[in-house]
Coordinates of C-alpha atoms and ligand atoms in Angstrom, one line a residue:
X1 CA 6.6 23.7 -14.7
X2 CA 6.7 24.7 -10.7
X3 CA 5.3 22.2 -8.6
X4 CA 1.2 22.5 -8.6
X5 CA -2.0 20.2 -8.0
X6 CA -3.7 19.7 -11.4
X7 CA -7.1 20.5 -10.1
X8 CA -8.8 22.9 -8.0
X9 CA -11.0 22.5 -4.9
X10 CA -14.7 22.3 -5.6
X11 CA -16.0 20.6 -2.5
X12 CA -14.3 21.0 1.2
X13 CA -14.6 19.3 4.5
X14 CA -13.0 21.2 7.6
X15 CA -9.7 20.0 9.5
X16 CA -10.4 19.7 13.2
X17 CA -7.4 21.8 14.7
X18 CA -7.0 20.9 18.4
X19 CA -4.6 22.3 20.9
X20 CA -2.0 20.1 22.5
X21 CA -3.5 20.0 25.7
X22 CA -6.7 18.4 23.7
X23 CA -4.5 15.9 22.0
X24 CA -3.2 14.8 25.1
X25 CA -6.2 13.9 26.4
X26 CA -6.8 12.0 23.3
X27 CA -3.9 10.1 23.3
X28 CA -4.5 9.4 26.7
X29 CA -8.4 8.0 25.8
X30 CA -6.6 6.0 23.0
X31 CA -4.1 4.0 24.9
X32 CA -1.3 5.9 23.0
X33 CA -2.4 3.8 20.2
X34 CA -3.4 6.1 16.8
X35 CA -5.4 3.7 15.9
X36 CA -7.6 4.3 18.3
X37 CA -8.2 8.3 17.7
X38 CA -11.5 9.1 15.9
X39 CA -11.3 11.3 12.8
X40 CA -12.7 14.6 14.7
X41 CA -9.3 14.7 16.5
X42 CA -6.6 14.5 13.4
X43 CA -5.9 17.3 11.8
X44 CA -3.9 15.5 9.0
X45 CA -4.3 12.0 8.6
X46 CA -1.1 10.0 6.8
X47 CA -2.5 6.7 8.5
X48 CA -3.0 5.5 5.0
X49 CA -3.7 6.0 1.4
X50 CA -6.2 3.4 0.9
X51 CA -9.8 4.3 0.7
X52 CA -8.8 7.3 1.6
X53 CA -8.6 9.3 -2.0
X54 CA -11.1 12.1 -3.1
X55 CA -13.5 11.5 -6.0
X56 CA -13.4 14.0 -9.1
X57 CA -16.5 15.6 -10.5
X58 CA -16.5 13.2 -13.4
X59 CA -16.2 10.0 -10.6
X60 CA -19.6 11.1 -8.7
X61 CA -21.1 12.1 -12.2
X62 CA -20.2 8.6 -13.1
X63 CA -21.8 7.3 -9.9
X64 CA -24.9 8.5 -10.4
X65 CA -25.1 6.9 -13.7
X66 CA -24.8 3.4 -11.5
X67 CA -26.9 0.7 -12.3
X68 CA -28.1 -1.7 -9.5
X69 CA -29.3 -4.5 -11.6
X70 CA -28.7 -7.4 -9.9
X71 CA -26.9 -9.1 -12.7
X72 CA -25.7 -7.8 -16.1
X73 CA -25.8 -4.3 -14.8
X74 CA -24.6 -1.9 -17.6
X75 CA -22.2 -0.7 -15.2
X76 CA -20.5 -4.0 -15.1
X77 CA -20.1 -3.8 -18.1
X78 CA -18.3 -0.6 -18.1
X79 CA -15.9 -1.2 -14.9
X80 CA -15.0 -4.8 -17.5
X81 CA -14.1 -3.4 -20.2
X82 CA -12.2 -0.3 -18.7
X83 CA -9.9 -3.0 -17.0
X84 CA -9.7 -4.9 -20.0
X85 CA -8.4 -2.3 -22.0
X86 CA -5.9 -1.1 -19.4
X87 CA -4.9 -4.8 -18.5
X88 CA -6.3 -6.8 -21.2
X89 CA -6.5 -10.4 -19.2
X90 CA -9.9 -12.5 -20.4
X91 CA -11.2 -13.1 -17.4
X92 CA -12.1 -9.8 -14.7
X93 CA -13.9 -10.8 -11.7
X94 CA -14.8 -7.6 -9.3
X95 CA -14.3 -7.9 -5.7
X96 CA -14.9 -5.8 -2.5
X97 CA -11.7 -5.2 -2.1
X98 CA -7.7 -6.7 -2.6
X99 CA -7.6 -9.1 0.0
X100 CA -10.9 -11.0 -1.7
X101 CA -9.4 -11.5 -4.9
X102 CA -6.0 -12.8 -3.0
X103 CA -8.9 -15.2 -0.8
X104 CA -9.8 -16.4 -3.5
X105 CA -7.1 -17.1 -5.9
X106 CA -4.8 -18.5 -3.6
X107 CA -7.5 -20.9 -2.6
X108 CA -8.2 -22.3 -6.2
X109 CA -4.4 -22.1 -6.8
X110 CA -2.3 -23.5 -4.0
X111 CA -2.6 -26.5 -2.9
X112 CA -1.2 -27.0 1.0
X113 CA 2.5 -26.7 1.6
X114 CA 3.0 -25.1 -1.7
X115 CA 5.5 -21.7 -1.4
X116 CA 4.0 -17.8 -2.7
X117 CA 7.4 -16.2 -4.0
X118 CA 6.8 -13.0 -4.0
X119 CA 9.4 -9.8 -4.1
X120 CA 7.3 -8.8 -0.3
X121 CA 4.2 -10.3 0.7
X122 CA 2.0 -7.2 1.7
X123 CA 0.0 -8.2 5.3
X124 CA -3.3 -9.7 4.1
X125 CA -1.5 -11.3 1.4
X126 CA 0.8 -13.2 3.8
X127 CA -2.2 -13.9 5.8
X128 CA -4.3 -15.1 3.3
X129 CA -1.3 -17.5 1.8
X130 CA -1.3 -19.0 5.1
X131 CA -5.4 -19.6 5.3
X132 CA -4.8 -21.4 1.8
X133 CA -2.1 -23.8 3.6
X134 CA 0.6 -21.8 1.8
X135 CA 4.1 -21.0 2.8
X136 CA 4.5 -16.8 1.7
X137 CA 8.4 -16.4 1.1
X138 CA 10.0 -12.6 0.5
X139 CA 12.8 -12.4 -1.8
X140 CA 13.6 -8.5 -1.6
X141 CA 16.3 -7.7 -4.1
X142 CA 19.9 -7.0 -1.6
X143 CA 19.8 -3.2 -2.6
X144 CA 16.4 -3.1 -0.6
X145 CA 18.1 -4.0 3.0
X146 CA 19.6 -0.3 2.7
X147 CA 17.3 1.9 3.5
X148 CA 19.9 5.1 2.4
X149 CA 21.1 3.3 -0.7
X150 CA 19.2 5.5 -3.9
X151 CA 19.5 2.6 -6.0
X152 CA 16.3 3.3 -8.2
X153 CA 14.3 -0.5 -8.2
X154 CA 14.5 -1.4 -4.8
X155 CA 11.5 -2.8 -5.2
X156 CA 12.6 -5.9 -7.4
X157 CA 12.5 -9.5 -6.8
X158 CA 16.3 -11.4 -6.1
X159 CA 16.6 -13.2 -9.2
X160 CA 19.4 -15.4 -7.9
X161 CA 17.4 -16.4 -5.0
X162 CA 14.1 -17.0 -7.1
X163 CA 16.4 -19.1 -9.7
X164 CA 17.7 -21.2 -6.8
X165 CA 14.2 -21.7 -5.4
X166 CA 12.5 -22.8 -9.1
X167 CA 16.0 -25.2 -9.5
X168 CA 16.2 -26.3 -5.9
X169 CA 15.1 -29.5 -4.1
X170 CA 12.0 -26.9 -3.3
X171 CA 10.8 -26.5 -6.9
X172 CA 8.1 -29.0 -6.4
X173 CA 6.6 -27.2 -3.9
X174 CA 6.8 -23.5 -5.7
X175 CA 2.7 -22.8 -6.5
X176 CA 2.8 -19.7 -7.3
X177 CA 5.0 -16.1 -8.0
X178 CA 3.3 -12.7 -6.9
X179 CA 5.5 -9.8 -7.5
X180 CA 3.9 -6.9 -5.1
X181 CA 4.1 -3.5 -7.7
X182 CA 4.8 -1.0 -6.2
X183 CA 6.6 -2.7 -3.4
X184 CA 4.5 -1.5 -0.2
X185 CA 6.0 -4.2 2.5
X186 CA 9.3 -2.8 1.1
X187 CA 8.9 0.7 1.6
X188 CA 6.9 1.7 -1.5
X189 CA 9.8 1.3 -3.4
X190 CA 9.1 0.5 -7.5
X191 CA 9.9 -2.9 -9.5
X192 CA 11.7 -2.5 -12.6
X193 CA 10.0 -4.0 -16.0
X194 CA 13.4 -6.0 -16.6
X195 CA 13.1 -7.8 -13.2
X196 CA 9.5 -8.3 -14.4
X197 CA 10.4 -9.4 -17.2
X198 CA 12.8 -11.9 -16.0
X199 CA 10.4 -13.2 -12.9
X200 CA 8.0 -14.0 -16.2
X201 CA 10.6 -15.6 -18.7
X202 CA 11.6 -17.8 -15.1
X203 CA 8.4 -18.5 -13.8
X204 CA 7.3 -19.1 -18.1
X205 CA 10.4 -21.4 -18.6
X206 CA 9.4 -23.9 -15.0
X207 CA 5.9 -23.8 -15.4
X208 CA 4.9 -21.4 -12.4
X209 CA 2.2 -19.3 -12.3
X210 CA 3.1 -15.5 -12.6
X211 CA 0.6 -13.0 -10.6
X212 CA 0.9 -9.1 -9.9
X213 CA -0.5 -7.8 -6.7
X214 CA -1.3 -4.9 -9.5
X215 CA -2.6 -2.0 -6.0
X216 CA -0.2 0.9 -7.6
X217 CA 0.6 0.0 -10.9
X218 CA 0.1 3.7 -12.1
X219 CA 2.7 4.6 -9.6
X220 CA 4.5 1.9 -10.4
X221 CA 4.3 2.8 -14.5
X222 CA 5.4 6.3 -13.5
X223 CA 8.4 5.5 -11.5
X224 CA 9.0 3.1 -14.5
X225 CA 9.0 6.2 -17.1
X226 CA 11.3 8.3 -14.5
X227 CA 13.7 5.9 -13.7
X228 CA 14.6 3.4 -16.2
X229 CA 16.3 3.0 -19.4
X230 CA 13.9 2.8 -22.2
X231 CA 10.5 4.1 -21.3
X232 CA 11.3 7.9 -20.9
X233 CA 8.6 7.7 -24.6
X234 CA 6.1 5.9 -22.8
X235 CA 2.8 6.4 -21.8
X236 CA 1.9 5.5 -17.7
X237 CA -0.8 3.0 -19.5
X238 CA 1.5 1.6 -22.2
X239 CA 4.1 0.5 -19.0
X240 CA 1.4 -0.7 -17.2
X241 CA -0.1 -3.0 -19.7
X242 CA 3.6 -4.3 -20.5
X243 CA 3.6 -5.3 -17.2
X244 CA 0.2 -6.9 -16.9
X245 CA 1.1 -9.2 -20.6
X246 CA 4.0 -10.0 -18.6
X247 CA 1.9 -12.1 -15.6
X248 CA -0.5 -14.8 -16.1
X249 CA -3.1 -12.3 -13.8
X250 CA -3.6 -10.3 -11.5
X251 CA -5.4 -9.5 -7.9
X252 CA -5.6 -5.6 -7.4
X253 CA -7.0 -3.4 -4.6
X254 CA -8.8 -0.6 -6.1
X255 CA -9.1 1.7 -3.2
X256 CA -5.4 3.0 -4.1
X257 CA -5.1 3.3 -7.9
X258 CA -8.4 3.7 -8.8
X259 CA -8.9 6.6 -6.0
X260 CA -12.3 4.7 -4.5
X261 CA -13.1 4.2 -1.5
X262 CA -13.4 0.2 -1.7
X263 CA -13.3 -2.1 -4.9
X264 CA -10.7 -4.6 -6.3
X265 CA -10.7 -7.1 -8.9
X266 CA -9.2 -10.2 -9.6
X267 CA -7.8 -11.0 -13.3
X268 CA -7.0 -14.2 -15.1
X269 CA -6.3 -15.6 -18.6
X270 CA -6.6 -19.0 -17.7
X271 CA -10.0 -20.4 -18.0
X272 CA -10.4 -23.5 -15.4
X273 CA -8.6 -21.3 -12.9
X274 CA -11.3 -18.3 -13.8
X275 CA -14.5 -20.9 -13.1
X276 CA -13.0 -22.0 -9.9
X277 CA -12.6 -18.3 -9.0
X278 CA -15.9 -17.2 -9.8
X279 CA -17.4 -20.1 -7.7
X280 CA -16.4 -18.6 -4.8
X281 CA -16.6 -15.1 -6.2
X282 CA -20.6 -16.0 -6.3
X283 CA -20.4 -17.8 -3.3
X284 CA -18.6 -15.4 -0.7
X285 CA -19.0 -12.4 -2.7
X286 CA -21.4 -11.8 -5.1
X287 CA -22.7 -12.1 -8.4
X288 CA -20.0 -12.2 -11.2
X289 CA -21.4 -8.9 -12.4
X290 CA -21.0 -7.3 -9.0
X291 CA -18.4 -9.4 -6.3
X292 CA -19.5 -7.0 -3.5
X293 CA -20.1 -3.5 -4.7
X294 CA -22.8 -1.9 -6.2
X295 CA -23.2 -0.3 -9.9
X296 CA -21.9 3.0 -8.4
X297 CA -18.9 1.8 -7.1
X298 CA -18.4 -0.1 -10.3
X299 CA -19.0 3.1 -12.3
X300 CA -16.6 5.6 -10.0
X301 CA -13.8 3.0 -10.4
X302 CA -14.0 2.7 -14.2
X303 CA -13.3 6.6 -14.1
X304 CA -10.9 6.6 -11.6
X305 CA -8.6 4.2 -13.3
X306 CA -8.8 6.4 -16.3
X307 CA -7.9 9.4 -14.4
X308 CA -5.2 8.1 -12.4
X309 CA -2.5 7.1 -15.3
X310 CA -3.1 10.9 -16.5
X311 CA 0.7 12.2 -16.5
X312 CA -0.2 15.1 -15.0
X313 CA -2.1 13.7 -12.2
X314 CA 1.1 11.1 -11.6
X315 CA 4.1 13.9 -11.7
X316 CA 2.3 16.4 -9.1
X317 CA 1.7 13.1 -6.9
X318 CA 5.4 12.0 -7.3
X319 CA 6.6 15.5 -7.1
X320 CA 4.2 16.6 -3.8
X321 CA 6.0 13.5 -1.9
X322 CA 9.4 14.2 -3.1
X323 CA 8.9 17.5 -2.2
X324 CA 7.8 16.5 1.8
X325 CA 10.5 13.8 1.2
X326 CA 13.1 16.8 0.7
X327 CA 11.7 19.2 3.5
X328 CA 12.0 16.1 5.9
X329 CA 15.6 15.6 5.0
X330 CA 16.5 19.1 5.0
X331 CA 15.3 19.4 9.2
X332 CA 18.2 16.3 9.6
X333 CA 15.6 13.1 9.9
X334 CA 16.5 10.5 7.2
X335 CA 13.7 8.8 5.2
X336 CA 14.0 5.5 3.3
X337 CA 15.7 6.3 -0.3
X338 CA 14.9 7.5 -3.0
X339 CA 11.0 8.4 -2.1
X340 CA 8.0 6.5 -3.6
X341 CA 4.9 8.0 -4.1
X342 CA 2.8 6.7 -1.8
X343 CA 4.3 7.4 1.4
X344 CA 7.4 8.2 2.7
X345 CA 9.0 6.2 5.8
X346 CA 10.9 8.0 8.0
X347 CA 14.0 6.4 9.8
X348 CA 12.9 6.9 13.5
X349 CA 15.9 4.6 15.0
X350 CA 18.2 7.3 13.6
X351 CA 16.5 10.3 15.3
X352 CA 15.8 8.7 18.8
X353 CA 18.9 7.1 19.5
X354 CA 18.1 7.3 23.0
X355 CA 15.5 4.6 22.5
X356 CA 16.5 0.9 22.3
X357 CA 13.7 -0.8 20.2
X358 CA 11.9 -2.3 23.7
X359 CA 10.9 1.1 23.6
X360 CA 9.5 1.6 20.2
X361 CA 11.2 4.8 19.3
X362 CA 9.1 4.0 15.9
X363 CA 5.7 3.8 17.8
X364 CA 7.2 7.0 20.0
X365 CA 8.0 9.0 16.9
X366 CA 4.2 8.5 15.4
X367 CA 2.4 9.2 19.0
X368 CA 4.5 12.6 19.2
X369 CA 3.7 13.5 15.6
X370 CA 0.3 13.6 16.4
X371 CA 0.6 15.4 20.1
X372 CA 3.1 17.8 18.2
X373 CA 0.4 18.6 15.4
X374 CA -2.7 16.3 15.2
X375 CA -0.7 14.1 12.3
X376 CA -1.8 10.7 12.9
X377 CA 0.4 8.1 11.1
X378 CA 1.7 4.4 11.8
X379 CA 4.9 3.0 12.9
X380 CA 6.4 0.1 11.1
X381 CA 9.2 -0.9 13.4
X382 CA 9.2 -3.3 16.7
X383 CA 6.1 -2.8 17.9
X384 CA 4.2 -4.1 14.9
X385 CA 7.1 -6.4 13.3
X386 CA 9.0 -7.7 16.3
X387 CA 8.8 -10.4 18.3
X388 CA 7.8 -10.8 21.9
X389 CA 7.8 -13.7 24.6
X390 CA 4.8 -14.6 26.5
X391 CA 5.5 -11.9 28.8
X392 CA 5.5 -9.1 26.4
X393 CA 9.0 -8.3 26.4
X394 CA 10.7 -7.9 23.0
X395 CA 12.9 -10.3 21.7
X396 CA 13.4 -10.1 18.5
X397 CA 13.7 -6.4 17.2
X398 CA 12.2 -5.6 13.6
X399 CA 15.4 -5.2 10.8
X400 CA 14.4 -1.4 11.0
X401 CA 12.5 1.1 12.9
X402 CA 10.2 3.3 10.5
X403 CA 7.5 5.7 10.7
X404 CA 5.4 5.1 7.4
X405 CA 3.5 8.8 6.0
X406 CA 0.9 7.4 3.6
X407 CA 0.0 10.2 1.6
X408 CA -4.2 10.0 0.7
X409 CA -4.7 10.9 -3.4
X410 CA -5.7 14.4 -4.1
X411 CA -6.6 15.3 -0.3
X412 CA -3.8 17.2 1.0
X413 CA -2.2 20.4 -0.8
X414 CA 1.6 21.4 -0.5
X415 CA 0.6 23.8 2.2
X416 CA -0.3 20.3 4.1
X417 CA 2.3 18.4 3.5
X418 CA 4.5 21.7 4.4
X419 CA 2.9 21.4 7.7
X420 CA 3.7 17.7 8.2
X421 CA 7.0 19.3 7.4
X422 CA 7.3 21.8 9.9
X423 CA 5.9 19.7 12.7
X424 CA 8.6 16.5 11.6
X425 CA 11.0 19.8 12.2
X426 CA 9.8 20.9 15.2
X427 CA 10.2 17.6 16.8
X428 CA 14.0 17.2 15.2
X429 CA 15.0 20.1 17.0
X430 CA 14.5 18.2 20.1
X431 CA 14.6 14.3 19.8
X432 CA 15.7 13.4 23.3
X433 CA 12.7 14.4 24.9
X434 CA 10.5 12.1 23.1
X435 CA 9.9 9.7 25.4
X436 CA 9.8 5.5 24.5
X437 CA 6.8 3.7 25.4
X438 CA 6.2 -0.2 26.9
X439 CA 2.6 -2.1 26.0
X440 CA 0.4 -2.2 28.7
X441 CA -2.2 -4.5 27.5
X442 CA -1.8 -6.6 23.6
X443 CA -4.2 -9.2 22.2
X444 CA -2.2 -11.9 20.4
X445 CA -2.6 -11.3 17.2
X446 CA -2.2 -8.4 15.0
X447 CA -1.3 -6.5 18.3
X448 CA -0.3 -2.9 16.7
X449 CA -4.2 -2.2 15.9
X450 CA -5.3 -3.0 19.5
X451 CA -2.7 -2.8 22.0
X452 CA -2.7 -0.1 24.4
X453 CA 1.1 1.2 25.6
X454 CA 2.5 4.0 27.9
X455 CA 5.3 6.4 27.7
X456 CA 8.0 5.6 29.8
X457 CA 9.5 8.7 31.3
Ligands
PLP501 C1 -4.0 -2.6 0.2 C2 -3.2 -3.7 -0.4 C3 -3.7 -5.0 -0.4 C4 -5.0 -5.4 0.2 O1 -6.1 -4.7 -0.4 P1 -7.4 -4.2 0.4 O2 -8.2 -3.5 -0.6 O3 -7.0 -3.4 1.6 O4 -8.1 -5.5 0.9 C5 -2.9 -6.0 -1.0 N1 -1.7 -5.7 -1.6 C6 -1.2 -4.5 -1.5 C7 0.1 -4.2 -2.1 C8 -1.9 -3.4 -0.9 O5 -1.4 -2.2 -0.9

């Protein structure tokens, strides 16, 4: 069957289509920084695909059916056993969002000094190791390094390197394994179950805690089906619940695979580690049978799970950003190989060779795709990842320069993405006049949300 969304539009909400001349002046207001442009001035927004999903008919329907009882609400009760069936760990605590469940299980798990091996620690996950008094370690697999390698897992964990760190003079110190599915730090790119499988027989066989950061295991499930040997009969939810029986539990954001606009939940078989959890769950977050949301989120979650491991749903979504993936390709700018689903990273380094990474050709290739045609989206190159002195100037470069297109569930058609084509086209055709850029004013932390830069003509 021809590429095609498997739904149809029932609710709309405008674009806001500037001219350049209005951009400009945005851009301007903003510092250069797209982080700083307000919604009424994109005309397609790739900045991310979290939150950012639209609700089916049957999700509000199942909204309205929330139930705000303070504790034992019915829709609880639904959101538990929805995730117990798709994931079918013992314990399910809900939380506001990922990066509460992560709070709080790596502060009833680690213990200060102890190392999170993990196959790429996504940002708050990093950061919240660290607030525990953990040590986050990446192990990307080699193949992952090569951005135009199509090798199809480059998403797993290096098993040599996570043998030698559970044998090593370091195995004491090991407190916990987190294997990131899909990969997000690492370009979106899938895990394989067989690298699963051997992170769990490992971490089984030394006595290590196993977790999945579980945000796209639908997407990871269906790259799973496409791409390796053996599951070509499975369902998406059969793959994914192999892969949950594989891990000890599980800390999720819902506002990707559940296509919500906030949720998560934390998942556990052990039972000491679940009351120490829900201590703080009560504590920092809520009531066990809420963490944070309220009976409607609870209830448009439950259905969102069960909509998104619908095959149909999971091939137009892999197909729509292959199909950008190959439109990109075709107008000469490379993207990170093969293409995930949930965005697609685009190699700016390799277009705008005339900019050294001091000048951010990553940063430079975002800020012109919005001037070019209102399409706001995030560079993951020097400017976020590299390292500067105290005077601001770059010394360390990040391994790769990279524009990251997060593609938001069921918002965009093909006739938007084709757009986002054209205007990646449009600027192709020209590269050398996109100018670099040097930070004007940067906090100290977390500088990519805040700083303000210029271009440098
Ligand atoms: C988004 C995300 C998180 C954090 O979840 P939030 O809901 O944003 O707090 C953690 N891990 C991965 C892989 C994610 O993509």
């Amino acid at each position: 069957m021809p590429l095609m969304e498997p739904y149809r539009i029932k609710v709309v909400e405008p674009i806001p289509i500037l001219t350049r001349a209005e951009r400009e002046v945005a851009m301007v207001r903003a510092g250069y920084n797209p982080f700083n442009l307000r919604a009424d001035e994109i005309t397609i927004d790739l900045l991310s695909d979290s939150g950012t999903g639209a609700l089916s008919a049957a999700q509000q329907a199942a909204g309205a059916l929330g139930d705000e009882t303070y504790a034992g609400a019915r829709s609880f009760y639904r959101f538990r056993e929805t995730v117990e069936k798709l994931a079918g760990y013992p314990h399910i605590l809900p939380v506001h969002q990922g990066r509460a469940a992560e709070r709080i299980l790596f502060n009833a798990l680690l213990t200060p000094g102890q190392l999170c091996l993990s196959n790429t620690h996504f940002d708050t996950t990093r950061a919240n190791v660290v607030l525990a008094g953990g040590v986050p370690v990446d192990l990307p697999c080699p193949e992952a390094a090569d951005l135009d390698s199509p090798a199809p897992f480059k998403g797993d964990i290096d098993l040599d390197r996570l043998t030698a760190a559970l044998t090593g003079p370091d195995r004491e110190r090991v407190g916990v394994v987190l294997m990131t599915i899909t990969n997000n730090g690492g370009g979106g790119q899938p895990v394989s179950m067989a690298n699963l499988r051997a992170v769990s027989d490992l971490c089984r066989a030394h006595g290590v805690p196993f977790f999945l950061d579980a945000a796209r295991f639908a997407e990871n499930a269906w790259l799973v089906i496409q791409r390796e040997d053996g599951y070509a009969h499975h369902t998406p939810e059969q793959v994914a619940r192999l892969a949950f029986d594989l891990a000890d539990g599980a800390v999720a954001s819902l506002k990707k695979d559940a296509i919500a606009h906030m949720g998560g939940f934390l998942a556990l078989r052990d039972d000491a580690l679940a009351q120490r959890c829900e201590l703080t769950l009560i504590a920092t977050e809520g009531f066990r049978t809420y963490g944070g949301l309220s009976g409607r989120d609870l209830e448009m979650l439950a259905q969102g799970l069960t909509e998104v491991v619908q095959p149909d749903y999971l091939r137009a979504r892999a197909a729509a950003t292959e199909h950008l993936g190959n439109l990109i390709t075709a107008a000469g700018v490379s993207i990170v190989r093969p293409a995930g689903i949930h965005a697609l990273y685009l190699n700016a380094g390799r277009l705008l060779t005339h900019l050294p990474p001091s000048r951010f050709p990553g940063h430079a290739l975002a800020t012109e795709l919005y001037l070019a045609g209102g399409v706001r989206c995030a560079e993951l190159g020097s400017l976020y990842l590299g390292q500067e002195d105290e005077h601001g100037n770059l010394v360390k470069a990040a391994p790769h320069e990279l524009v990251r297109l997060a593609i938001p569930r069921r918002v965009y058609t093909q006739s938007h993405l084709e757009y986002v084509a054209e205007v990646v086209a449009e600027i192709a055709q020209h590269p050398e006049r996109v100018p670099g850029y040097r930070v004007v004013e940067a906090p100290p932390l977390l500088r990519h949300f805040n700083c303000r830069v210029e271009p440098v003509r």
